[in-house]
């Protein structure tokens, strides 16, 4: 057991290298787990002042004299606490002595050898991590000489090789293998998601203090712009089955140049019901209590597991002051490539299995209308493929599509591009989005008239592809770094075909929703057991643990 006496809640060894986000103590989030315990602040430096913020108002709370200060109840009632002055180091701690459980880190990976190796090495350097499980789904790491050397010298490292079963298959295997040490907390981490040892230790301290079983997530920051906060605490809206922030933030936040006075939008207005698996810490015994993830290949496995945990009485929290840095996603990659089919199919499956009403169908159709009007006809095609698979029922695909989940989506994408792409380079007529009223009028006109040669060709960077930025174009050229990636035509006949298909599929969903909901509610729990996953692993081809058991 890793022991911290007294228990440090936050520790900054070198304030000159830490961002204000990392240095700030989120009193509002810590209060419920601290309870009546005293919090002691220890700081090294000169002219240090304790500052608080609540409801967007700043308050100076006085000097930190002789490097130490016991915080009063009124000070802990602030939302945020931080230090100003010439600070060298700072520790926020309890007088309480508390043993922290060890951590098993689980890293699924698919043919990203450099990322997987670097991630394993980072975790092996962390004091609280006693085991690192690398789940290789690409079959390349067992022969990598760098990893073989690391395995030979590190008893804490294990490599498990299996076919590509997606993120859910990688994490399920990791959770199953981690069960060999039932007293350990389990961290799920992407192979390219970077978390510091201090962030992980803070999460472990919070989780250990929590009076109820609590699944801990970490805020997601961009690895390209390290102070750009991409996602914080999130919840699933059970009316529409979309995930959304628990606070009032409307999108990514750039924290550079801000202070906690400006962070009020992050305060949750509704409870979190799941955490993203780019960096989630499960308390010891979670898998034994809740089971394993659904075999969804990717997308919605983390949200479904969170909803399952919530129903079982678990809390969820995302701890400010911690951070995971990850390459940012964009809508073009997510919605206009093969994962979009799985994303929508899995959303409907989780909604049905959770007993959702028809609001998810209304939301789905509204988004499909936007896809059609915006010329995102590939997205519409992929969503309809997902709807068709969902309507076929869980017996047609759930737990049986792991070896074809990606290839089937890729075939749809390839066929669509073959039909709709321009065969030669195209010159744009517009390099910025058209005004929305004009764009909407043009889209409606194209929807209702015969096909004709493109008049409006719009150039859009891939990171800015949204329904509002492409609407009103007869053709779209998508670029990255100024270089064209693809160019496709938006035909009115294709829009009409997509809209007609969507109307028919959503009417069928609405009529059959009650029956589909009953089928998925019965089926989903059968696929989250150890026995179900063990059979799935065996059918795919048994993974071979490599390294020390």
Coordinates of C-alpha atoms in Angstrom, one line a residue:
X1 CA 0.0 0.0 0.0
X2 CA 1.2 3.5 -0.8
X3 CA 1.0 5.6 2.3
X4 CA 0.9 9.4 2.7
X5 CA 1.1 10.7 6.2
X6 CA -0.3 13.3 6.6
X7 CA -2.5 13.1 3.5
X8 CA -1.6 15.7 0.8
X9 CA -4.6 16.8 -1.2
X10 CA -2.5 18.9 -3.6
X11 CA 1.2 19.3 -3.8
X12 CA 3.1 21.7 -6.0
X13 CA 6.9 21.1 -5.8
X14 CA 7.9 23.9 -8.2
X15 CA 5.3 26.6 -8.6
X16 CA 7.3 28.2 -11.4
X17 CA 6.5 25.2 -13.7
X18 CA 2.9 24.8 -12.7
X19 CA -0.1 26.5 -14.3
X20 CA -2.6 28.4 -12.2
X21 CA -5.1 25.6 -12.9
X22 CA -2.7 23.1 -11.3
X23 CA -2.0 25.4 -8.4
X24 CA -5.6 26.3 -7.5
X25 CA -7.5 24.3 -4.8
X26 CA -11.1 23.7 -5.8
X27 CA -12.7 24.0 -2.4
X28 CA -16.2 23.5 -3.7
X29 CA -15.4 20.1 -5.2
X30 CA -13.2 18.9 -2.3
X31 CA -15.6 20.1 0.5
X32 CA -18.0 17.1 0.4
X33 CA -15.1 14.6 0.8
X34 CA -13.1 16.6 3.4
X35 CA -16.1 16.9 5.8
X36 CA -15.1 18.3 9.1
X37 CA -11.4 17.6 8.8
X38 CA -9.0 20.5 9.1
X39 CA -7.1 21.6 6.0
X40 CA -3.6 22.9 6.4
X41 CA -1.8 25.0 3.8
X42 CA 2.0 25.0 3.8
X43 CA 3.9 27.2 1.4
X44 CA 7.4 28.3 0.7
X45 CA 8.2 31.8 -0.8
X46 CA 7.8 35.4 0.0
X47 CA 4.8 37.8 0.4
X48 CA 2.3 35.0 -0.1
X49 CA -1.4 35.9 0.1
X50 CA -4.4 33.5 0.1
X51 CA -7.0 34.5 -2.4
X52 CA -10.5 33.1 -2.9
X53 CA -13.3 33.3 -5.5
X54 CA -17.0 32.6 -5.2
X55 CA -19.7 33.3 -7.7
X56 CA -17.2 35.3 -9.8
X57 CA -16.1 37.6 -7.0
X58 CA -12.5 37.7 -5.8
X59 CA -11.6 38.0 -2.1
X60 CA -8.2 38.5 -0.5
X61 CA -8.2 36.3 2.6
X62 CA -4.9 37.4 4.2
X63 CA -1.2 36.5 4.3
X64 CA 0.3 33.1 4.8
X65 CA 2.6 33.7 7.7
X66 CA 5.6 31.5 8.6
X67 CA 4.8 29.3 5.7
X68 CA 1.7 27.7 7.3
X69 CA -2.0 28.4 7.7
X70 CA -4.9 26.3 8.9
X71 CA -7.9 27.1 6.8
X72 CA -11.1 28.3 8.5
X73 CA -14.6 27.0 7.6
X74 CA -15.4 30.4 6.0
X75 CA -12.3 30.2 3.8
X76 CA -13.2 26.6 2.7
X77 CA -16.7 28.0 1.7
X78 CA -15.1 29.7 -1.3
X79 CA -15.4 28.0 -4.7
X80 CA -11.7 28.4 -5.4
X81 CA -8.6 29.1 -3.3
X82 CA -5.1 30.0 -4.6
X83 CA -2.0 31.8 -3.7
X84 CA -0.4 35.0 -5.0
X85 CA 3.1 36.2 -4.4
X86 CA 6.6 34.8 -4.9
X87 CA 5.7 31.1 -4.4
X88 CA 8.2 28.3 -4.7
X89 CA 6.1 25.4 -3.5
X90 CA 2.7 24.7 -1.8
X91 CA 0.9 21.8 -0.2
X92 CA -2.7 21.6 0.8
X93 CA -3.1 18.7 3.2
X94 CA -5.1 17.1 6.0
X95 CA -3.8 16.2 9.4
X96 CA -5.4 12.8 8.9
X97 CA -3.2 9.9 8.1
X98 CA -4.6 7.7 5.4
X99 CA -3.5 4.8 3.3
X100 CA -4.1 5.0 -0.4
X101 CA -4.7 1.9 -2.5
X102 CA -2.3 1.0 -5.3
X103 CA -3.2 1.8 -8.9
X104 CA -3.3 -0.5 -11.9
X105 CA -3.0 1.5 -15.2
X106 CA -4.7 0.0 -18.2
X107 CA -3.5 1.1 -21.7
X108 CA -5.3 -0.3 -24.8
X109 CA -3.3 0.4 -28.0
X110 CA -3.6 -0.4 -31.7
X111 CA -0.4 -0.1 -33.8
X112 CA 0.9 3.0 -32.0
X113 CA 4.1 1.6 -30.6
X114 CA 5.8 4.8 -29.8
X115 CA 2.8 6.2 -27.9
X116 CA 2.2 2.9 -26.0
X117 CA 5.9 2.6 -25.0
X118 CA 6.0 6.3 -23.8
X119 CA 2.8 5.9 -21.9
X120 CA 4.0 2.7 -20.1
X121 CA 7.2 4.4 -19.1
X122 CA 5.4 7.4 -17.7
X123 CA 3.2 5.2 -15.5
X124 CA 6.1 3.1 -14.3
X125 CA 7.7 6.3 -13.0
X126 CA 4.6 7.1 -10.8
X127 CA 4.9 6.1 -7.2
X128 CA 1.2 5.1 -6.8
X129 CA 1.2 2.8 -9.8
X130 CA 2.0 -0.8 -8.9
X131 CA 1.0 -2.4 -12.2
X132 CA 0.8 -1.3 -15.9
X133 CA -1.3 -3.4 -18.3
X134 CA -0.7 -2.8 -22.0
X135 CA -3.4 -4.4 -24.1
X136 CA -2.0 -4.6 -27.6
X137 CA -4.7 -5.0 -30.2
X138 CA -2.5 -4.6 -33.2
X139 CA -0.1 -7.5 -32.7
X140 CA 3.1 -5.4 -33.0
X141 CA 4.4 -4.9 -29.5
X142 CA 5.4 -8.4 -28.5
X143 CA 8.3 -8.2 -30.9
X144 CA 9.2 -4.6 -30.3
X145 CA 12.8 -4.7 -28.9
X146 CA 12.2 -1.6 -26.7
X147 CA 9.2 -3.1 -25.0
X148 CA 10.9 -6.4 -24.7
X149 CA 13.8 -4.8 -22.8
X150 CA 11.3 -2.9 -20.6
X151 CA 9.4 -6.2 -19.8
X152 CA 12.7 -7.9 -18.9
X153 CA 13.5 -5.2 -16.3
X154 CA 10.1 -4.2 -15.0
X155 CA 8.1 -6.6 -12.9
X156 CA 5.2 -4.2 -12.8
X157 CA 4.6 -4.3 -16.6
X158 CA 2.4 -6.8 -18.3
X159 CA 1.6 -7.1 -22.0
X160 CA -1.6 -8.7 -23.3
X161 CA -2.0 -9.3 -27.0
X162 CA -5.4 -9.8 -28.6
X163 CA -7.2 -9.0 -31.9
X164 CA -8.6 -5.6 -32.4
X165 CA -11.8 -5.5 -30.4
X166 CA -12.0 -1.7 -30.2
X167 CA -11.7 0.5 -27.2
X168 CA -14.4 -1.4 -25.3
X169 CA -12.5 -4.7 -26.0
X170 CA -9.2 -3.3 -24.9
X171 CA -10.6 -1.8 -21.7
X172 CA -12.7 -4.9 -20.9
X173 CA -9.6 -7.0 -21.2
X174 CA -7.6 -4.6 -19.0
X175 CA -10.4 -4.6 -16.4
X176 CA -10.5 -8.4 -16.4
X177 CA -6.7 -8.7 -16.0
X178 CA -6.6 -6.0 -13.3
X179 CA -9.0 -8.2 -11.3
X180 CA -6.0 -10.3 -10.3
X181 CA -5.3 -7.5 -7.8
X182 CA -8.8 -6.7 -6.4
X183 CA -7.5 -4.2 -3.9
X184 CA -6.2 -1.8 -6.6
X185 CA -7.9 1.1 -8.1
X186 CA -7.9 0.9 -11.9
X187 CA -7.0 3.8 -14.2
X188 CA -8.2 3.7 -17.8
X189 CA -6.0 5.8 -20.1
X190 CA -5.7 6.2 -23.9
X191 CA -2.2 5.5 -25.2
X192 CA -1.8 9.2 -26.2
X193 CA -3.4 10.8 -23.2
X194 CA -0.8 12.3 -20.8
X195 CA -1.6 12.6 -17.1
X196 CA 0.9 13.6 -14.5
X197 CA 1.7 11.6 -11.4
X198 CA 0.5 14.4 -9.2
X199 CA -2.9 14.5 -11.0
X200 CA -3.3 10.8 -10.5
X201 CA -2.3 11.0 -6.8
X202 CA -4.8 13.8 -6.2
X203 CA -7.6 11.7 -7.9
X204 CA -6.6 8.8 -5.7
X205 CA -6.7 10.9 -2.5
X206 CA -10.2 12.3 -3.4
X207 CA -11.5 8.9 -4.3
X208 CA -10.3 7.4 -1.0
X209 CA -11.8 10.2 1.1
X210 CA -15.2 10.0 -0.7
X211 CA -17.9 8.6 1.6
X212 CA -19.6 6.8 -1.4
X213 CA -18.0 4.8 -4.2
X214 CA -16.8 7.5 -6.7
X215 CA -15.5 7.2 -10.2
X216 CA -13.0 10.0 -10.9
X217 CA -12.4 11.6 -14.2
X218 CA -9.8 14.3 -15.2
X219 CA -10.4 17.4 -17.2
X220 CA -9.4 17.1 -20.9
X221 CA -6.9 19.6 -22.3
X222 CA -5.5 19.9 -25.8
X223 CA -1.9 18.6 -26.2
X224 CA -1.5 21.2 -29.0
X225 CA -2.7 24.1 -26.9
X226 CA -2.0 23.0 -23.3
X227 CA -4.2 25.6 -21.6
X228 CA -7.2 25.0 -23.8
X229 CA -9.8 23.0 -21.8
X230 CA -11.7 20.8 -24.1
X231 CA -14.0 18.9 -21.7
X232 CA -14.7 19.0 -18.0
X233 CA -17.5 17.4 -16.0
X234 CA -20.2 15.8 -18.3
X235 CA -23.6 14.1 -18.0
X236 CA -25.9 12.2 -20.3
X237 CA -29.1 14.1 -21.1
X238 CA -31.6 11.2 -20.6
X239 CA -34.3 12.9 -22.7
X240 CA -32.2 13.1 -25.9
X241 CA -29.3 10.8 -25.0
X242 CA -26.6 13.4 -25.9
X243 CA -23.8 14.1 -23.6
X244 CA -23.3 17.6 -22.4
X245 CA -21.4 19.6 -19.8
X246 CA -22.7 19.7 -16.2
X247 CA -21.8 23.3 -16.0
X248 CA -22.6 26.4 -18.2
X249 CA -19.6 26.3 -20.5
X250 CA -20.7 26.2 -24.1
X251 CA -17.5 24.7 -25.6
X252 CA -13.7 24.7 -25.1
X253 CA -12.3 27.3 -22.8
X254 CA -8.9 28.9 -23.1
X255 CA -7.6 29.3 -19.6
X256 CA -4.5 31.3 -20.6
X257 CA -4.6 34.7 -19.0
X258 CA -7.6 33.9 -16.8
X259 CA -8.0 33.4 -13.0
X260 CA -10.5 31.3 -11.0
X261 CA -12.7 34.4 -11.0
X262 CA -13.4 33.6 -14.6
X263 CA -14.1 29.9 -14.1
X264 CA -17.6 30.0 -12.7
X265 CA -19.1 28.4 -15.8
X266 CA -17.4 25.1 -14.7
X267 CA -19.5 24.9 -11.5
X268 CA -21.9 21.9 -12.1
X269 CA -25.6 22.7 -12.3
X270 CA -26.4 19.0 -12.6
X271 CA -24.6 15.9 -11.3
X272 CA -22.1 14.1 -13.6
X273 CA -23.2 10.7 -14.7
X274 CA -20.1 9.4 -16.4
X275 CA -16.5 10.3 -17.1
X276 CA -14.5 10.0 -20.3
X277 CA -12.1 7.1 -20.5
X278 CA -9.2 9.2 -21.7
X279 CA -8.4 9.2 -17.9
X280 CA -10.8 7.6 -15.5
X281 CA -10.0 6.1 -12.1
X282 CA -12.3 3.3 -10.8
X283 CA -12.3 2.5 -7.1
X284 CA -11.1 -1.0 -6.0
X285 CA -13.7 -3.7 -6.7
X286 CA -15.7 -1.7 -9.4
X287 CA -15.6 -4.5 -12.0
X288 CA -16.6 -7.1 -9.5
X289 CA -19.6 -5.0 -8.6
X290 CA -20.7 -3.5 -11.9
X291 CA -19.3 -6.0 -14.5
X292 CA -17.4 -5.1 -17.6
X293 CA -18.1 -2.6 -20.5
X294 CA -20.6 -3.3 -23.2
X295 CA -18.9 -4.7 -26.4
X296 CA -19.6 -1.6 -28.5
X297 CA -16.2 -1.5 -30.2
X298 CA -16.0 2.2 -29.5
X299 CA -18.2 5.2 -28.5
X300 CA -20.7 5.2 -25.7
X301 CA -19.1 2.4 -23.7
X302 CA -17.9 4.9 -21.1
X303 CA -21.3 6.7 -21.0
X304 CA -23.2 3.4 -20.6
X305 CA -20.8 2.2 -17.8
X306 CA -21.3 5.6 -16.1
X307 CA -25.1 5.3 -16.2
X308 CA -24.9 1.8 -14.9
X309 CA -22.7 2.9 -12.0
X310 CA -25.0 5.8 -11.3
X311 CA -28.0 3.5 -11.1
X312 CA -26.0 1.3 -8.6
X313 CA -25.3 4.3 -6.3
X314 CA -21.9 5.4 -7.5
X315 CA -21.0 9.1 -7.7
X316 CA -19.0 10.6 -10.5
X317 CA -16.6 13.6 -10.2
X318 CA -14.1 15.4 -12.4
X319 CA -11.4 17.0 -10.2
X320 CA -10.3 20.5 -11.1
X321 CA -6.6 21.0 -10.8
X322 CA -5.9 17.7 -12.5
X323 CA -5.4 17.4 -16.2
X324 CA -5.2 14.9 -19.1
X325 CA -3.6 16.3 -22.3
X326 CA -4.7 14.6 -25.5
X327 CA -4.6 15.5 -29.2
X328 CA -7.9 17.3 -30.0
X329 CA -10.7 15.7 -32.0
X330 CA -12.7 17.5 -34.6
X331 CA -16.2 17.0 -36.1
X332 CA -14.8 16.1 -39.6
X333 CA -12.9 13.1 -38.2
X334 CA -15.6 12.0 -35.8
X335 CA -18.7 12.5 -38.0
X336 CA -17.5 12.0 -41.6
X337 CA -15.6 8.8 -41.2
X338 CA -16.4 5.2 -40.2
X339 CA -16.8 5.8 -36.4
X340 CA -20.0 7.8 -37.0
X341 CA -22.0 4.7 -37.8
X342 CA -21.0 3.1 -34.5
X343 CA -21.5 6.3 -32.5
X344 CA -25.1 6.6 -33.6
X345 CA -25.9 2.9 -33.4
X346 CA -24.5 2.7 -29.9
X347 CA -26.2 5.8 -28.8
X348 CA -29.6 4.3 -29.7
X349 CA -28.7 1.0 -28.1
X350 CA -27.7 2.6 -24.8
X351 CA -30.8 4.8 -24.9
X352 CA -33.1 1.8 -25.5
X353 CA -31.3 -0.3 -22.9
X354 CA -31.6 2.5 -20.4
X355 CA -35.4 2.8 -20.9
X356 CA -35.3 6.2 -22.7
X357 CA -38.4 7.8 -24.2
X358 CA -38.8 8.8 -27.8
X359 CA -37.0 12.1 -27.3
X360 CA -33.8 10.4 -28.6
X361 CA -35.7 9.7 -31.9
X362 CA -36.8 13.3 -32.2
X363 CA -33.2 14.4 -31.5
X364 CA -31.8 11.9 -34.1
X365 CA -34.2 13.1 -36.8
X366 CA -33.5 16.8 -36.1
X367 CA -29.8 16.1 -36.5
X368 CA -30.4 14.2 -39.7
X369 CA -32.3 17.1 -41.1
X370 CA -29.3 19.3 -40.3
X371 CA -26.9 16.8 -41.9
X372 CA -29.0 16.9 -45.1
X373 CA -29.3 20.7 -45.3
X374 CA -25.6 21.1 -44.5
X375 CA -24.5 18.7 -47.2
X376 CA -23.1 16.2 -44.7
X377 CA -24.6 13.4 -46.6
X378 CA -21.9 11.0 -45.7
X379 CA -22.7 11.5 -42.0
X380 CA -26.4 11.0 -42.8
X381 CA -25.5 7.7 -44.7
X382 CA -23.4 6.4 -41.8
X383 CA -26.1 7.3 -39.3
X384 CA -28.8 5.5 -41.3
X385 CA -26.5 2.4 -41.4
X386 CA -26.3 2.6 -37.7
X387 CA -30.0 3.0 -37.4
X388 CA -30.6 0.0 -39.6
X389 CA -28.3 -2.2 -37.5
X390 CA -30.0 -1.0 -34.3
X391 CA -33.4 -1.8 -35.7
X392 CA -32.3 -5.3 -36.5
X393 CA -32.1 -5.9 -32.7
X394 CA -29.3 -6.8 -30.3
X395 CA -29.1 -10.4 -31.5
X396 CA -28.0 -9.3 -34.9
X397 CA -24.8 -7.5 -33.8
X398 CA -24.2 -7.0 -30.1
X399 CA -21.1 -9.0 -29.1
X400 CA -20.8 -10.4 -32.7
X401 CA -19.4 -7.5 -34.8
X402 CA -16.0 -6.8 -33.2
X403 CA -14.1 -8.1 -36.2
X404 CA -16.1 -6.2 -38.8
X405 CA -17.2 -3.0 -36.9
X406 CA -14.5 -0.9 -38.6
X407 CA -14.5 -2.6 -42.0
X408 CA -18.2 -2.2 -42.6
X409 CA -18.1 1.5 -41.8
X410 CA -15.0 1.9 -44.1
X411 CA -16.9 0.2 -47.0
X412 CA -19.7 2.8 -46.6
X413 CA -17.3 5.7 -46.6
X414 CA -15.4 4.3 -49.7
X415 CA -18.6 3.8 -51.7
X416 CA -19.9 7.3 -50.8
X417 CA -16.6 9.0 -51.8
X418 CA -16.5 7.0 -55.1
X419 CA -20.0 8.3 -55.9
X420 CA -19.7 11.9 -54.7
X421 CA -16.1 13.1 -54.8
X422 CA -14.8 15.3 -57.6
X423 CA -12.3 13.3 -59.7
X424 CA -10.0 16.4 -60.2
X425 CA -9.1 19.4 -58.1
X426 CA -11.8 22.0 -57.7
X427 CA -11.5 25.8 -57.3
X428 CA -13.5 27.3 -54.4
X429 CA -15.8 30.2 -54.9
X430 CA -16.1 31.0 -51.2
X431 CA -13.5 30.6 -48.4
X432 CA -15.7 31.5 -45.5
X433 CA -19.2 30.4 -44.4
X434 CA -22.2 32.1 -46.0
X435 CA -24.6 34.0 -43.8
X436 CA -27.0 31.5 -42.3
X437 CA -30.3 32.8 -43.8
X438 CA -28.8 32.9 -47.3
X439 CA -27.2 29.5 -46.8
X440 CA -30.4 27.9 -45.6
X441 CA -32.4 29.4 -48.5
X442 CA -29.8 28.0 -51.0
X443 CA -29.9 24.6 -49.3
X444 CA -33.7 24.4 -49.4
X445 CA -33.7 25.5 -53.1
X446 CA -31.2 22.8 -54.0
X447 CA -33.2 20.2 -52.0
X448 CA -36.3 21.0 -54.1
X449 CA -34.9 21.5 -57.6
X450 CA -33.3 19.2 -60.2
X451 CA -29.5 18.7 -60.1
X452 CA -27.3 21.2 -61.8
X453 CA -23.7 22.2 -62.1
X454 CA -22.2 23.6 -58.8
X455 CA -22.3 27.3 -58.5
X456 CA -21.1 27.7 -54.9
X457 CA -18.0 25.7 -53.9
X458 CA -17.0 26.3 -50.3
X459 CA -13.5 25.8 -48.8
X460 CA -13.6 24.8 -45.1
X461 CA -10.7 23.7 -42.8
X462 CA -11.4 20.3 -41.3
X463 CA -11.3 21.6 -37.8
X464 CA -14.1 24.0 -38.6
X465 CA -16.5 21.6 -40.3
X466 CA -19.9 22.0 -38.8
X467 CA -23.4 22.2 -40.1
X468 CA -23.4 26.0 -40.0
X469 CA -20.1 26.3 -41.9
X470 CA -20.9 24.1 -44.9
X471 CA -24.6 24.9 -45.4
X472 CA -25.4 26.6 -48.7
X473 CA -22.7 25.0 -50.8
X474 CA -23.1 23.0 -53.9
X475 CA -19.7 21.5 -53.4
X476 CA -17.3 21.4 -50.4
X477 CA -13.5 21.3 -50.3
X478 CA -12.1 20.3 -46.9
X479 CA -8.5 21.3 -46.1
X480 CA -6.0 20.6 -43.4
X481 CA -3.2 23.1 -43.0
X482 CA -4.2 24.7 -46.2
X483 CA -3.8 21.5 -48.2
X484 CA -7.0 20.0 -49.8
X485 CA -8.0 16.7 -48.2
X486 CA -11.2 16.0 -50.2
X487 CA -13.8 17.7 -52.3
X488 CA -17.3 16.4 -52.8
X489 CA -20.5 17.5 -54.6
X490 CA -23.8 18.0 -52.8
X491 CA -26.6 17.0 -55.2
X492 CA -30.2 17.8 -54.6
X493 CA -31.3 14.3 -55.7
X494 CA -29.0 12.9 -53.0
X495 CA -30.4 15.2 -50.4
X496 CA -33.9 14.1 -51.2
X497 CA -32.9 10.5 -51.1
X498 CA -31.2 10.9 -47.7
X499 CA -34.2 12.8 -46.3
X500 CA -36.7 10.2 -47.5
X501 CA -34.7 7.4 -46.0
X502 CA -34.4 9.3 -42.7
X503 CA -38.1 10.0 -42.5
X504 CA -38.9 6.3 -43.1
X505 CA -36.4 5.0 -40.6
X506 CA -37.4 7.4 -37.8
X507 CA -41.1 6.6 -38.3
X508 CA -40.3 3.0 -38.0
X509 CA -38.2 3.7 -34.9
X510 CA -41.1 5.6 -33.3
X511 CA -43.5 2.8 -34.0
X512 CA -41.3 0.0 -32.8
X513 CA -39.5 1.9 -29.9
X514 CA -41.4 0.1 -27.1
X515 CA -40.5 -3.4 -28.4
X516 CA -36.9 -2.4 -29.2
X517 CA -36.5 -0.9 -25.8
X518 CA -37.6 -4.2 -24.1
X519 CA -35.3 -6.3 -26.3
X520 CA -32.2 -4.1 -25.5
X521 CA -33.0 -3.9 -21.8
X522 CA -33.0 -7.7 -21.7
X523 CA -29.9 -8.1 -23.8
X524 CA -27.5 -5.5 -22.6
X525 CA -26.8 -7.0 -19.1
X526 CA -26.0 -10.4 -20.7
X527 CA -23.0 -8.9 -22.5
X528 CA -21.3 -7.3 -19.6
X529 CA -20.4 -10.4 -17.6
X530 CA -17.0 -12.0 -17.3
X531 CA -18.4 -15.1 -18.9
X532 CA -19.7 -13.2 -22.0
X533 CA -16.4 -11.4 -22.5
X534 CA -14.3 -14.5 -21.9
X535 CA -16.2 -16.3 -24.6
X536 CA -15.8 -13.2 -26.9
X537 CA -12.1 -13.2 -26.3
X538 CA -11.9 -16.9 -27.0
X539 CA -13.9 -16.6 -30.3
X540 CA -11.8 -13.7 -31.5
X541 CA -8.5 -15.6 -30.7
X542 CA -7.2 -15.9 -27.2
X543 CA -4.8 -13.2 -26.1
X544 CA -1.5 -14.3 -24.7
X545 CA -0.2 -12.5 -21.6
X546 CA 3.4 -11.6 -22.1
X547 CA 5.7 -10.7 -19.2
X548 CA 5.4 -11.6 -15.5
X549 CA 2.1 -12.7 -14.1

